[in-house]
Amino acid sequence: MARNKHPEQTIQRILDTAAQLFFQKGYDKTTLQDIIDATKLSKGAIYHHFASKEAILIDVVDRMGEYNSSVLAQVRDKKGLTGAEKLRELFRASLTLSFQGKILHMLPFLIENPKFMALQMQSILREAAPDYVLPILREGIADGSIQADHPEQLSEVLLILSDLWLHPILRPSTPEQVRARCAFFNQFTRQYGFELLDEDLTEAMATFSRT
């Protein structure tokens, strides 16, 4: 059998195809055979790169995370905003990205997957908080728009609350419960000199709630 000279292209092909199928059919209704048929690759070629359909899903989500990181970096590096203004824009971008159609079709499975939830927590503590939120908090402290004595810890708490506790799909809730949590979140952040959730964003989150 001829050796694949471009494995990265094969991996990209598998991930592109799987993401489209997960989006169209949902993760649970997509079989490995569907991915094999759509890519026109052999089962051996798929298993050479991925041990399971779950492994493919994790890589698909990781790749979406890479795109999200590029968007958040643009907000972090934007000029002409105070730290508090930049933080509001960052959280709006982050929450908006999390409601994109493709990821929403995968979330019902992901929230039941301990591996995904562990990866989500690692991403918050190792990447999102120190790379995106913490620099903005420090900017806000320097320009006076944010009052915080422990910015590193605050960066982690803000993301854990917004990405896990506030998320209406990761934590199924009624619209009223989502609005109440958003109000509490704003009350919590107000002590540091800012609010992150305006009425439009709160209502957008409530729209995605489910009982």
JSON list of C-alpha atoms in Angstrom, two decimals:
[
{"chain": "A", "resi": 1, "resn": "MET", "atom": "CA", "xyz": [0.00, 0.00, 0.00]},
{"chain": "A", "resi": 2, "resn": "ALA", "atom": "CA", "xyz": [1.34, 3.42, -0.92]},
{"chain": "A", "resi": 3, "resn": "ARG", "atom": "CA", "xyz": [2.21, 5.66, 2.00]},
{"chain": "A", "resi": 4, "resn": "ASN", "atom": "CA", "xyz": [0.15, 8.82, 2.40]},
{"chain": "A", "resi": 5, "resn": "LYS", "atom": "CA", "xyz": [2.56, 11.64, 1.63]},
{"chain": "A", "resi": 6, "resn": "HIS", "atom": "CA", "xyz": [0.22, 14.35, 2.95]},
{"chain": "A", "resi": 7, "resn": "PRO", "atom": "CA", "xyz": [-1.33, 13.12, 6.22]},
{"chain": "A", "resi": 8, "resn": "GLU", "atom": "CA", "xyz": [-2.20, 16.65, 7.29]},
{"chain": "A", "resi": 9, "resn": "GLN", "atom": "CA", "xyz": [-4.43, 17.01, 4.22]},
{"chain": "A", "resi": 10, "resn": "THR", "atom": "CA", "xyz": [-6.16, 13.73, 5.06]},
{"chain": "A", "resi": 11, "resn": "ILE", "atom": "CA", "xyz": [-6.77, 14.87, 8.63]},
{"chain": "A", "resi": 12, "resn": "GLN", "atom": "CA", "xyz": [-8.16, 18.18, 7.37]},
{"chain": "A", "resi": 13, "resn": "ARG", "atom": "CA", "xyz": [-10.44, 16.32, 4.97]},
{"chain": "A", "resi": 14, "resn": "ILE", "atom": "CA", "xyz": [-11.76, 14.08, 7.74]},
{"chain": "A", "resi": 15, "resn": "LEU", "atom": "CA", "xyz": [-12.36, 17.00, 10.10]},
{"chain": "A", "resi": 16, "resn": "ASP", "atom": "CA", "xyz": [-14.03, 19.18, 7.45]},
{"chain": "A", "resi": 17, "resn": "THR", "atom": "CA", "xyz": [-16.33, 16.35, 6.44]},
{"chain": "A", "resi": 18, "resn": "ALA", "atom": "CA", "xyz": [-17.13, 15.30, 10.00]},
{"chain": "A", "resi": 19, "resn": "ALA", "atom": "CA", "xyz": [-17.90, 18.88, 11.06]},
{"chain": "A", "resi": 20, "resn": "GLN", "atom": "CA", "xyz": [-20.34, 19.25, 8.18]},
{"chain": "A", "resi": 21, "resn": "LEU", "atom": "CA", "xyz": [-22.04, 15.94, 9.00]},
{"chain": "A", "resi": 22, "resn": "PHE", "atom": "CA", "xyz": [-22.25, 16.74, 12.71]},
{"chain": "A", "resi": 23, "resn": "PHE", "atom": "CA", "xyz": [-23.81, 20.08, 11.79]},
{"chain": "A", "resi": 24, "resn": "GLN", "atom": "CA", "xyz": [-26.31, 18.58, 9.34]},
{"chain": "A", "resi": 25, "resn": "LYS", "atom": "CA", "xyz": [-27.30, 15.41, 11.19]},
{"chain": "A", "resi": 26, "resn": "GLY", "atom": "CA", "xyz": [-26.15, 15.92, 14.77]},
{"chain": "A", "resi": 27, "resn": "TYR", "atom": "CA", "xyz": [-23.33, 14.00, 16.42]},
{"chain": "A", "resi": 28, "resn": "ASP", "atom": "CA", "xyz": [-25.41, 11.04, 17.63]},
{"chain": "A", "resi": 29, "resn": "LYS", "atom": "CA", "xyz": [-27.01, 10.45, 14.23]},
{"chain": "A", "resi": 30, "resn": "THR", "atom": "CA", "xyz": [-23.70, 10.61, 12.36]},
{"chain": "A", "resi": 31, "resn": "THR", "atom": "CA", "xyz": [-21.99, 7.23, 12.10]},
{"chain": "A", "resi": 32, "resn": "LEU", "atom": "CA", "xyz": [-18.37, 6.50, 11.37]},
{"chain": "A", "resi": 33, "resn": "GLN", "atom": "CA", "xyz": [-19.58, 4.86, 8.17]},
{"chain": "A", "resi": 34, "resn": "ASP", "atom": "CA", "xyz": [-21.17, 8.19, 7.15]},
{"chain": "A", "resi": 35, "resn": "ILE", "atom": "CA", "xyz": [-17.76, 9.84, 7.52]},
{"chain": "A", "resi": 36, "resn": "ILE", "atom": "CA", "xyz": [-16.06, 7.04, 5.58]},
{"chain": "A", "resi": 37, "resn": "ASP", "atom": "CA", "xyz": [-18.62, 7.30, 2.76]},
{"chain": "A", "resi": 38, "resn": "ALA", "atom": "CA", "xyz": [-18.43, 11.08, 2.55]},
{"chain": "A", "resi": 39, "resn": "THR", "atom": "CA", "xyz": [-14.63, 11.25, 2.58]},
{"chain": "A", "resi": 40, "resn": "LYS", "atom": "CA", "xyz": [-14.29, 8.21, 0.29]},
{"chain": "A", "resi": 41, "resn": "LEU", "atom": "CA", "xyz": [-11.50, 7.00, 2.58]},
{"chain": "A", "resi": 42, "resn": "SER", "atom": "CA", "xyz": [-11.11, 3.49, 3.91]},
{"chain": "A", "resi": 43, "resn": "LYS", "atom": "CA", "xyz": [-11.94, 2.60, 7.50]},
{"chain": "A", "resi": 44, "resn": "GLY", "atom": "CA", "xyz": [-8.23, 1.90, 8.01]},
{"chain": "A", "resi": 45, "resn": "ALA", "atom": "CA", "xyz": [-7.33, 5.39, 6.82]},
{"chain": "A", "resi": 46, "resn": "ILE", "atom": "CA", "xyz": [-9.78, 6.94, 9.29]},
{"chain": "A", "resi": 47, "resn": "TYR", "atom": "CA", "xyz": [-8.56, 4.81, 12.19]},
{"chain": "A", "resi": 48, "resn": "HIS", "atom": "CA", "xyz": [-4.95, 5.57, 11.32]},
{"chain": "A", "resi": 49, "resn": "HIS", "atom": "CA", "xyz": [-5.58, 9.17, 12.41]},
{"chain": "A", "resi": 50, "resn": "PHE", "atom": "CA", "xyz": [-8.50, 8.88, 14.85]},
{"chain": "A", "resi": 51, "resn": "ALA", "atom": "CA", "xyz": [-9.25, 6.14, 17.36]},
{"chain": "A", "resi": 52, "resn": "SER", "atom": "CA", "xyz": [-12.99, 6.84, 17.42]},
{"chain": "A", "resi": 53, "resn": "LYS", "atom": "CA", "xyz": [-15.79, 9.15, 16.34]},
{"chain": "A", "resi": 54, "resn": "GLU", "atom": "CA", "xyz": [-15.42, 10.86, 19.71]},
{"chain": "A", "resi": 55, "resn": "ALA", "atom": "CA", "xyz": [-11.76, 11.62, 18.95]},
{"chain": "A", "resi": 56, "resn": "ILE", "atom": "CA", "xyz": [-12.84, 13.23, 15.68]},
{"chain": "A", "resi": 57, "resn": "LEU", "atom": "CA", "xyz": [-15.38, 15.36, 17.54]},
{"chain": "A", "resi": 58, "resn": "ILE", "atom": "CA", "xyz": [-12.80, 16.56, 20.06]},
{"chain": "A", "resi": 59, "resn": "ASP", "atom": "CA", "xyz": [-10.49, 17.67, 17.22]},
{"chain": "A", "resi": 60, "resn": "VAL", "atom": "CA", "xyz": [-13.37, 19.39, 15.43]},
{"chain": "A", "resi": 61, "resn": "VAL", "atom": "CA", "xyz": [-14.15, 21.36, 18.59]},
{"chain": "A", "resi": 62, "resn": "ASP", "atom": "CA", "xyz": [-10.45, 22.13, 19.13]},
{"chain": "A", "resi": 63, "resn": "ARG", "atom": "CA", "xyz": [-10.25, 23.56, 15.63]},
{"chain": "A", "resi": 64, "resn": "MET", "atom": "CA", "xyz": [-13.27, 25.76, 16.30]},
{"chain": "A", "resi": 65, "resn": "GLY", "atom": "CA", "xyz": [-11.47, 26.90, 19.43]},
{"chain": "A", "resi": 66, "resn": "GLU", "atom": "CA", "xyz": [-8.49, 27.98, 17.35]},
{"chain": "A", "resi": 67, "resn": "TYR", "atom": "CA", "xyz": [-10.73, 30.18, 15.23]},
{"chain": "A", "resi": 68, "resn": "ASN", "atom": "CA", "xyz": [-12.39, 31.62, 18.33]},
{"chain": "A", "resi": 69, "resn": "SER", "atom": "CA", "xyz": [-8.95, 32.42, 19.77]},
{"chain": "A", "resi": 70, "resn": "SER", "atom": "CA", "xyz": [-8.08, 34.49, 16.71]},
{"chain": "A", "resi": 71, "resn": "VAL", "atom": "CA", "xyz": [-11.28, 36.51, 17.13]},
{"chain": "A", "resi": 72, "resn": "LEU", "atom": "CA", "xyz": [-10.63, 37.10, 20.84]},
{"chain": "A", "resi": 73, "resn": "ALA", "atom": "CA", "xyz": [-7.03, 38.12, 20.13]},
{"chain": "A", "resi": 74, "resn": "GLN", "atom": "CA", "xyz": [-8.29, 40.84, 17.79]},
{"chain": "A", "resi": 75, "resn": "VAL", "atom": "CA", "xyz": [-10.48, 42.25, 20.58]},
{"chain": "A", "resi": 76, "resn": "ARG", "atom": "CA", "xyz": [-7.66, 42.03, 23.14]},
{"chain": "A", "resi": 77, "resn": "ASP", "atom": "CA", "xyz": [-5.28, 43.92, 20.87]},
{"chain": "A", "resi": 78, "resn": "LYS", "atom": "CA", "xyz": [-7.75, 46.60, 19.75]},
{"chain": "A", "resi": 79, "resn": "LYS", "atom": "CA", "xyz": [-6.67, 50.18, 20.37]},
{"chain": "A", "resi": 80, "resn": "GLY", "atom": "CA", "xyz": [-8.72, 53.11, 21.65]},
{"chain": "A", "resi": 81, "resn": "LEU", "atom": "CA", "xyz": [-10.82, 51.31, 24.27]},
{"chain": "A", "resi": 82, "resn": "THR", "atom": "CA", "xyz": [-10.61, 51.32, 28.03]},
{"chain": "A", "resi": 83, "resn": "GLY", "atom": "CA", "xyz": [-10.03, 48.01, 29.76]},
{"chain": "A", "resi": 84, "resn": "ALA", "atom": "CA", "xyz": [-13.67, 47.80, 30.85]},
{"chain": "A", "resi": 85, "resn": "GLU", "atom": "CA", "xyz": [-14.92, 48.55, 27.32]},
{"chain": "A", "resi": 86, "resn": "LYS", "atom": "CA", "xyz": [-12.57, 45.98, 25.85]},
{"chain": "A", "resi": 87, "resn": "LEU", "atom": "CA", "xyz": [-13.68, 43.38, 28.42]},
{"chain": "A", "resi": 88, "resn": "ARG", "atom": "CA", "xyz": [-17.33, 43.91, 27.52]},
{"chain": "A", "resi": 89, "resn": "GLU", "atom": "CA", "xyz": [-16.52, 43.48, 23.84]},
{"chain": "A", "resi": 90, "resn": "LEU", "atom": "CA", "xyz": [-14.47, 40.35, 24.56]},
{"chain": "A", "resi": 91, "resn": "PHE", "atom": "CA", "xyz": [-17.29, 38.69, 26.48]},
{"chain": "A", "resi": 92, "resn": "ARG", "atom": "CA", "xyz": [-19.84, 39.63, 23.84]},
{"chain": "A", "resi": 93, "resn": "ALA", "atom": "CA", "xyz": [-17.63, 38.07, 21.15]},
{"chain": "A", "resi": 94, "resn": "SER", "atom": "CA", "xyz": [-16.98, 34.97, 23.27]},
{"chain": "A", "resi": 95, "resn": "LEU", "atom": "CA", "xyz": [-20.63, 34.33, 24.09]},
{"chain": "A", "resi": 96, "resn": "THR", "atom": "CA", "xyz": [-21.72, 35.05, 20.52]},
{"chain": "A", "resi": 97, "resn": "LEU", "atom": "CA", "xyz": [-19.20, 32.53, 19.18]},
{"chain": "A", "resi": 98, "resn": "SER", "atom": "CA", "xyz": [-20.47, 29.89, 21.62]},
{"chain": "A", "resi": 99, "resn": "PHE", "atom": "CA", "xyz": [-23.98, 30.21, 20.12]},
{"chain": "A", "resi": 100, "resn": "GLN", "atom": "CA", "xyz": [-22.85, 29.52, 16.54]},
{"chain": "A", "resi": 101, "resn": "GLY", "atom": "CA", "xyz": [-24.91, 26.90, 14.75]},
{"chain": "A", "resi": 102, "resn": "LYS", "atom": "CA", "xyz": [-22.25, 24.22, 14.38]},
{"chain": "A", "resi": 103, "resn": "ILE", "atom": "CA", "xyz": [-21.22, 24.10, 18.02]},
{"chain": "A", "resi": 104, "resn": "LEU", "atom": "CA", "xyz": [-24.86, 24.19, 19.15]},
{"chain": "A", "resi": 105, "resn": "HIS", "atom": "CA", "xyz": [-25.57, 20.98, 17.24]},
{"chain": "A", "resi": 106, "resn": "MET", "atom": "CA", "xyz": [-22.75, 19.24, 19.12]},
{"chain": "A", "resi": 107, "resn": "LEU", "atom": "CA", "xyz": [-23.30, 20.60, 22.63]},
{"chain": "A", "resi": 108, "resn": "PRO", "atom": "CA", "xyz": [-26.00, 18.13, 23.73]},
{"chain": "A", "resi": 109, "resn": "PHE", "atom": "CA", "xyz": [-23.45, 15.33, 23.40]},
{"chain": "A", "resi": 110, "resn": "LEU", "atom": "CA", "xyz": [-20.49, 17.34, 24.63]},
{"chain": "A", "resi": 111, "resn": "ILE", "atom": "CA", "xyz": [-22.05, 18.29, 27.95]},
{"chain": "A", "resi": 112, "resn": "GLU", "atom": "CA", "xyz": [-22.43, 14.60, 28.78]},
{"chain": "A", "resi": 113, "resn": "ASN", "atom": "CA", "xyz": [-18.80, 13.91, 27.93]},
{"chain": "A", "resi": 114, "resn": "PRO", "atom": "CA", "xyz": [-16.47, 14.22, 30.96]},
{"chain": "A", "resi": 115, "resn": "LYS", "atom": "CA", "xyz": [-13.44, 14.47, 28.69]},
{"chain": "A", "resi": 116, "resn": "PHE", "atom": "CA", "xyz": [-14.86, 17.51, 26.92]},
{"chain": "A", "resi": 117, "resn": "MET", "atom": "CA", "xyz": [-15.78, 19.21, 30.18]},
{"chain": "A", "resi": 118, "resn": "ALA", "atom": "CA", "xyz": [-12.27, 18.59, 31.54]},
{"chain": "A", "resi": 119, "resn": "LEU", "atom": "CA", "xyz": [-10.78, 20.04, 28.35]},
{"chain": "A", "resi": 120, "resn": "GLN", "atom": "CA", "xyz": [-13.07, 23.06, 28.65]},
{"chain": "A", "resi": 121, "resn": "MET", "atom": "CA", "xyz": [-11.86, 23.74, 32.18]},
{"chain": "A", "resi": 122, "resn": "GLN", "atom": "CA", "xyz": [-8.22, 23.30, 31.14]},
{"chain": "A", "resi": 123, "resn": "SER", "atom": "CA", "xyz": [-8.74, 25.71, 28.25]},
{"chain": "A", "resi": 124, "resn": "ILE", "atom": "CA", "xyz": [-10.16, 28.33, 30.60]},
{"chain": "A", "resi": 125, "resn": "LEU", "atom": "CA", "xyz": [-7.36, 28.07, 33.17]},
{"chain": "A", "resi": 126, "resn": "ARG", "atom": "CA", "xyz": [-4.42, 27.55, 30.81]},
{"chain": "A", "resi": 127, "resn": "GLU", "atom": "CA", "xyz": [-5.33, 29.66, 27.80]},
{"chain": "A", "resi": 128, "resn": "ALA", "atom": "CA", "xyz": [-8.42, 31.87, 27.84]},
{"chain": "A", "resi": 129, "resn": "ALA", "atom": "CA", "xyz": [-7.96, 33.45, 31.26]},
{"chain": "A", "resi": 130, "resn": "PRO", "atom": "CA", "xyz": [-4.21, 34.19, 31.12]},
{"chain": "A", "resi": 131, "resn": "ASP", "atom": "CA", "xyz": [-4.01, 34.97, 27.39]},
{"chain": "A", "resi": 132, "resn": "TYR", "atom": "CA", "xyz": [-7.13, 37.08, 26.84]},
{"chain": "A", "resi": 133, "resn": "VAL", "atom": "CA", "xyz": [-8.95, 38.17, 29.99]},
{"chain": "A", "resi": 134, "resn": "LEU", "atom": "CA", "xyz": [-6.03, 38.83, 32.33]},
{"chain": "A", "resi": 135, "resn": "PRO", "atom": "CA", "xyz": [-4.21, 41.29, 29.99]},
{"chain": "A", "resi": 136, "resn": "ILE", "atom": "CA", "xyz": [-7.43, 43.27, 29.60]},
{"chain": "A", "resi": 137, "resn": "LEU", "atom": "CA", "xyz": [-8.08, 43.33, 33.33]},
{"chain": "A", "resi": 138, "resn": "ARG", "atom": "CA", "xyz": [-4.57, 44.69, 33.87]},
{"chain": "A", "resi": 139, "resn": "GLU", "atom": "CA", "xyz": [-5.19, 47.36, 31.23]},
{"chain": "A", "resi": 140, "resn": "GLY", "atom": "CA", "xyz": [-8.40, 48.34, 32.99]},
{"chain": "A", "resi": 141, "resn": "ILE", "atom": "CA", "xyz": [-6.69, 48.54, 36.36]},
{"chain": "A", "resi": 142, "resn": "ALA", "atom": "CA", "xyz": [-4.01, 50.75, 34.83]},
{"chain": "A", "resi": 143, "resn": "ASP", "atom": "CA", "xyz": [-6.50, 53.12, 33.15]},
{"chain": "A", "resi": 144, "resn": "GLY", "atom": "CA", "xyz": [-8.84, 53.21, 36.15]},
{"chain": "A", "resi": 145, "resn": "SER", "atom": "CA", "xyz": [-11.88, 51.63, 34.49]},
{"chain": "A", "resi": 146, "resn": "ILE", "atom": "CA", "xyz": [-11.56, 48.40, 36.54]},
{"chain": "A", "resi": 147, "resn": "GLN", "atom": "CA", "xyz": [-10.95, 48.08, 40.27]},
{"chain": "A", "resi": 148, "resn": "ALA", "atom": "CA", "xyz": [-9.51, 44.69, 41.21]},
{"chain": "A", "resi": 149, "resn": "ASP", "atom": "CA", "xyz": [-6.82, 43.58, 43.65]},
{"chain": "A", "resi": 150, "resn": "HIS", "atom": "CA", "xyz": [-6.53, 40.04, 42.29]},
{"chain": "A", "resi": 151, "resn": "PRO", "atom": "CA", "xyz": [-6.83, 40.18, 38.48]},
{"chain": "A", "resi": 152, "resn": "GLU", "atom": "CA", "xyz": [-5.47, 36.68, 37.86]},
{"chain": "A", "resi": 153, "resn": "GLN", "atom": "CA", "xyz": [-8.09, 35.05, 40.08]},
{"chain": "A", "resi": 154, "resn": "LEU", "atom": "CA", "xyz": [-10.81, 37.33, 38.74]},
{"chain": "A", "resi": 155, "resn": "SER", "atom": "CA", "xyz": [-10.00, 36.36, 35.15]},
{"chain": "A", "resi": 156, "resn": "GLU", "atom": "CA", "xyz": [-10.54, 32.70, 35.99]},
{"chain": "A", "resi": 157, "resn": "VAL", "atom": "CA", "xyz": [-13.76, 33.26, 37.93]},
{"chain": "A", "resi": 158, "resn": "LEU", "atom": "CA", "xyz": [-15.27, 35.41, 35.17]},
{"chain": "A", "resi": 159, "resn": "LEU", "atom": "CA", "xyz": [-14.69, 32.72, 32.56]},
{"chain": "A", "resi": 160, "resn": "ILE", "atom": "CA", "xyz": [-15.83, 29.81, 34.70]},
{"chain": "A", "resi": 161, "resn": "LEU", "atom": "CA", "xyz": [-19.06, 31.65, 35.44]},
{"chain": "A", "resi": 162, "resn": "SER", "atom": "CA", "xyz": [-19.70, 32.82, 31.88]},
{"chain": "A", "resi": 163, "resn": "ASP", "atom": "CA", "xyz": [-18.58, 29.72, 29.97]},
{"chain": "A", "resi": 164, "resn": "LEU", "atom": "CA", "xyz": [-20.06, 27.09, 32.29]},
{"chain": "A", "resi": 165, "resn": "TRP", "atom": "CA", "xyz": [-22.45, 28.46, 34.91]},
{"chain": "A", "resi": 166, "resn": "LEU", "atom": "CA", "xyz": [-24.14, 31.10, 32.71]},
{"chain": "A", "resi": 167, "resn": "HIS", "atom": "CA", "xyz": [-24.32, 29.09, 29.49]},
{"chain": "A", "resi": 168, "resn": "PRO", "atom": "CA", "xyz": [-28.00, 28.20, 28.88]},
{"chain": "A", "resi": 169, "resn": "ILE", "atom": "CA", "xyz": [-27.18, 24.99, 27.01]},
{"chain": "A", "resi": 170, "resn": "LEU", "atom": "CA", "xyz": [-24.31, 23.72, 29.11]},
{"chain": "A", "resi": 171, "resn": "ARG", "atom": "CA", "xyz": [-26.59, 24.31, 32.14]},
{"chain": "A", "resi": 172, "resn": "PRO", "atom": "CA", "xyz": [-30.17, 23.77, 30.93]},
{"chain": "A", "resi": 173, "resn": "SER", "atom": "CA", "xyz": [-32.49, 26.42, 32.35]},
{"chain": "A", "resi": 174, "resn": "THR", "atom": "CA", "xyz": [-35.71, 28.33, 31.77]},
{"chain": "A", "resi": 175, "resn": "PRO", "atom": "CA", "xyz": [-35.49, 31.85, 30.28]},
{"chain": "A", "resi": 176, "resn": "GLU", "atom": "CA", "xyz": [-36.34, 33.28, 33.70]},
{"chain": "A", "resi": 177, "resn": "GLN", "atom": "CA", "xyz": [-33.46, 31.39, 35.33]},
{"chain": "A", "resi": 178, "resn": "VAL", "atom": "CA", "xyz": [-31.04, 32.60, 32.67]},
{"chain": "A", "resi": 179, "resn": "ARG", "atom": "CA", "xyz": [-32.12, 36.22, 33.16]},
{"chain": "A", "resi": 180, "resn": "ALA", "atom": "CA", "xyz": [-31.75, 35.87, 36.93]},
{"chain": "A", "resi": 181, "resn": "ARG", "atom": "CA", "xyz": [-28.24, 34.44, 36.58]},
{"chain": "A", "resi": 182, "resn": "CYS", "atom": "CA", "xyz": [-27.29, 37.25, 34.18]},
{"chain": "A", "resi": 183, "resn": "ALA", "atom": "CA", "xyz": [-28.56, 39.83, 36.68]},
{"chain": "A", "resi": 184, "resn": "PHE", "atom": "CA", "xyz": [-26.52, 38.23, 39.45]},
{"chain": "A", "resi": 185, "resn": "PHE", "atom": "CA", "xyz": [-23.45, 38.08, 37.20]},
{"chain": "A", "resi": 186, "resn": "ASN", "atom": "CA", "xyz": [-23.73, 41.83, 36.53]},
{"chain": "A", "resi": 187, "resn": "GLN", "atom": "CA", "xyz": [-24.24, 42.48, 40.23]},
{"chain": "A", "resi": 188, "resn": "PHE", "atom": "CA", "xyz": [-21.09, 40.46, 40.94]},
{"chain": "A", "resi": 189, "resn": "THR", "atom": "CA", "xyz": [-18.95, 42.31, 38.37]},
{"chain": "A", "resi": 190, "resn": "ARG", "atom": "CA", "xyz": [-20.29, 45.73, 39.36]},
{"chain": "A", "resi": 191, "resn": "GLN", "atom": "CA", "xyz": [-18.12, 45.67, 42.46]},
{"chain": "A", "resi": 192, "resn": "TYR", "atom": "CA", "xyz": [-15.12, 45.74, 40.11]},
{"chain": "A", "resi": 193, "resn": "GLY", "atom": "CA", "xyz": [-16.43, 48.73, 38.19]},
{"chain": "A", "resi": 194, "resn": "PHE", "atom": "CA", "xyz": [-18.02, 47.12, 35.14]},
{"chain": "A", "resi": 195, "resn": "GLU", "atom": "CA", "xyz": [-20.97, 45.15, 33.78]},
{"chain": "A", "resi": 196, "resn": "LEU", "atom": "CA", "xyz": [-20.53, 42.65, 30.96]},
{"chain": "A", "resi": 197, "resn": "LEU", "atom": "CA", "xyz": [-24.06, 41.65, 29.97]},
{"chain": "A", "resi": 198, "resn": "ASP", "atom": "CA", "xyz": [-26.39, 44.21, 28.43]},
{"chain": "A", "resi": 199, "resn": "GLU", "atom": "CA", "xyz": [-30.10, 43.59, 27.83]},
{"chain": "A", "resi": 200, "resn": "ASP", "atom": "CA", "xyz": [-29.61, 42.39, 24.24]},
{"chain": "A", "resi": 201, "resn": "LEU", "atom": "CA", "xyz": [-27.02, 39.81, 25.20]},
{"chain": "A", "resi": 202, "resn": "THR", "atom": "CA", "xyz": [-29.09, 38.64, 28.17]},
{"chain": "A", "resi": 203, "resn": "GLU", "atom": "CA", "xyz": [-32.12, 38.11, 25.92]},
{"chain": "A", "resi": 204, "resn": "ALA", "atom": "CA", "xyz": [-29.99, 36.31, 23.34]},
{"chain": "A", "resi": 205, "resn": "MET", "atom": "CA", "xyz": [-28.84, 33.90, 26.04]},
{"chain": "A", "resi": 206, "resn": "ALA", "atom": "CA", "xyz": [-32.40, 33.44, 27.31]},
{"chain": "A", "resi": 207, "resn": "THR", "atom": "CA", "xyz": [-33.48, 32.53, 23.75]},
{"chain": "A", "resi": 208, "resn": "PHE", "atom": "CA", "xyz": [-31.17, 29.52, 23.80]},
{"chain": "A", "resi": 209, "resn": "SER", "atom": "CA", "xyz": [-32.36, 28.25, 27.16]},
{"chain": "A", "resi": 210, "resn": "ARG", "atom": "CA", "xyz": [-34.23, 24.98, 27.44]},
{"chain": "A", "resi": 211, "resn": "THR", "atom": "CA", "xyz": [-36.12, 23.34, 30.24]}
]
